[in-house]
Amino acid sequence: QVQLSESGGGLVQAGGSLRLSCAASGRTFSSYVMAWFRQAPGREREFVAAITWGGVSTYGGDAVKPRLTISRDNAKNTVYLQMNNLKPEDTAVYYCAAGKLFSTTQYDYWGQGTQVTVSA
């Protein structure tokens, strides 16, 4: 019912920037909480950020904020993750997620993921 498609990943040098996009389809998109997660090889999936239909955001802490910023454009059915001053430890597959309720772990729908690689 809700389909998510990430884009914008790629290779970048440390200190550079990327903007990830997640295009969503489905009649209930604007009513869903949208989130970004990331997962590096051999590590657990990590919560990055989430944003409500009204634009209220929550971040995972550590060194995520303010380098990584979540936003959404309900008119375009798209959520973004702006990533600045990237570090090698940001290297991971980044996943877009959507759900009826806010969570740092559980969501109803997941995208395929987009690879972000940051070189030293």
XYZ file of C-alpha atoms in Angstrom:
120
model
C 0.000 0.000 0.000
C 2.872 2.369 0.831
C 6.004 2.058 -1.295
C 9.277 3.838 -0.554
C 12.190 4.439 -2.912
C 15.479 5.976 -1.750
C 17.961 7.833 -3.925
C 20.922 10.178 -3.589
C 23.523 7.868 -2.113
C 27.009 7.509 -3.488
C 30.684 8.161 -2.867
C 31.843 11.297 -1.106
C 35.022 12.477 0.591
C 35.119 13.243 4.289
C 33.782 16.722 4.892
C 31.500 16.588 1.875
C 27.726 16.627 1.647
C 24.918 14.495 0.269
C 21.155 14.771 0.230
C 19.166 11.571 0.318
C 15.611 11.506 -0.991
C 12.809 9.055 -0.335
C 9.865 9.122 -2.707
C 6.689 7.627 -1.283
C 3.520 6.427 -2.926
C 0.235 5.835 -1.172
C -2.822 7.786 -0.155
C -1.814 7.918 3.517
C 1.739 9.158 3.067
C 1.188 12.583 4.627
C -0.336 10.982 7.721
C 2.672 8.757 8.397
C 5.729 9.306 10.506
C 8.771 9.108 8.228
C 12.199 8.027 9.391
C 15.744 7.338 8.297
C 17.836 4.437 9.526
C 21.304 3.257 8.613
C 23.119 -0.037 8.875
C 26.818 -0.714 8.492
C 28.147 -4.234 7.830
C 28.201 -6.326 10.990
C 26.298 -3.732 13.009
C 22.727 -3.317 14.167
C 20.370 -1.004 12.361
C 20.716 2.491 13.793
C 17.974 5.077 14.131
C 19.005 8.354 12.506
C 15.972 10.631 12.550
C 12.190 10.765 12.220
C 9.685 13.437 11.252
C 5.918 13.696 11.731
C 3.314 14.846 9.223
C 3.504 18.292 10.817
C 7.274 18.555 10.503
C 8.282 17.825 14.099
C 11.589 15.959 14.054
C 13.460 13.661 16.420
C 17.107 12.642 16.117
C 19.042 9.618 17.256
C 21.638 11.589 19.172
C 25.375 11.022 19.337
C 27.030 12.838 16.446
C 23.993 12.690 14.140
C 22.706 16.198 14.769
C 23.420 18.827 13.476
C 25.353 17.222 10.626
C 22.314 15.248 9.465
C 18.948 16.958 9.072
C 15.602 15.383 8.209
C 12.832 17.218 6.380
C 9.756 16.399 4.324
C 7.677 17.880 1.550
C 4.179 16.470 1.825
C 3.109 18.043 -1.463
C 5.836 16.050 -3.223
C 5.414 12.918 -1.089
C 9.122 13.055 -0.344
C 11.304 12.956 2.759
C 14.926 14.111 2.742
C 18.069 13.581 4.742
C 20.592 16.374 4.303
C 24.041 15.167 5.332
C 26.839 17.674 5.860
C 30.425 17.357 7.050
C 30.315 13.638 6.400
C 32.683 11.304 8.211
C 33.861 7.770 7.392
C 31.729 6.449 10.251
C 28.668 7.650 8.332
C 29.316 4.924 5.763
C 26.281 2.635 5.706
C 23.199 1.608 3.799
C 20.544 4.207 4.524
C 16.912 3.115 4.702
C 13.747 5.141 4.554
C 10.844 3.981 6.715
C 7.207 4.923 7.289
C 4.689 4.067 9.974
C 1.573 5.109 11.807
C 3.456 5.656 15.058
C 6.786 7.170 15.988
C 9.457 4.635 16.868
C 13.230 4.320 16.970
C 13.030 0.666 15.903
C 9.723 -0.432 14.363
C 8.000 0.839 11.230
C 5.336 -0.505 8.905
C 7.124 0.061 5.590
C 10.734 0.089 4.478
C 12.588 1.120 1.361
C 15.289 -0.872 -0.404
C 18.126 1.295 0.907
C 20.795 3.445 -0.695
C 24.538 3.082 -0.128
C 26.520 5.988 1.298
C 30.297 5.630 1.313
C 32.529 8.288 2.859
C 36.254 8.092 2.162
C 38.849 9.432 4.581
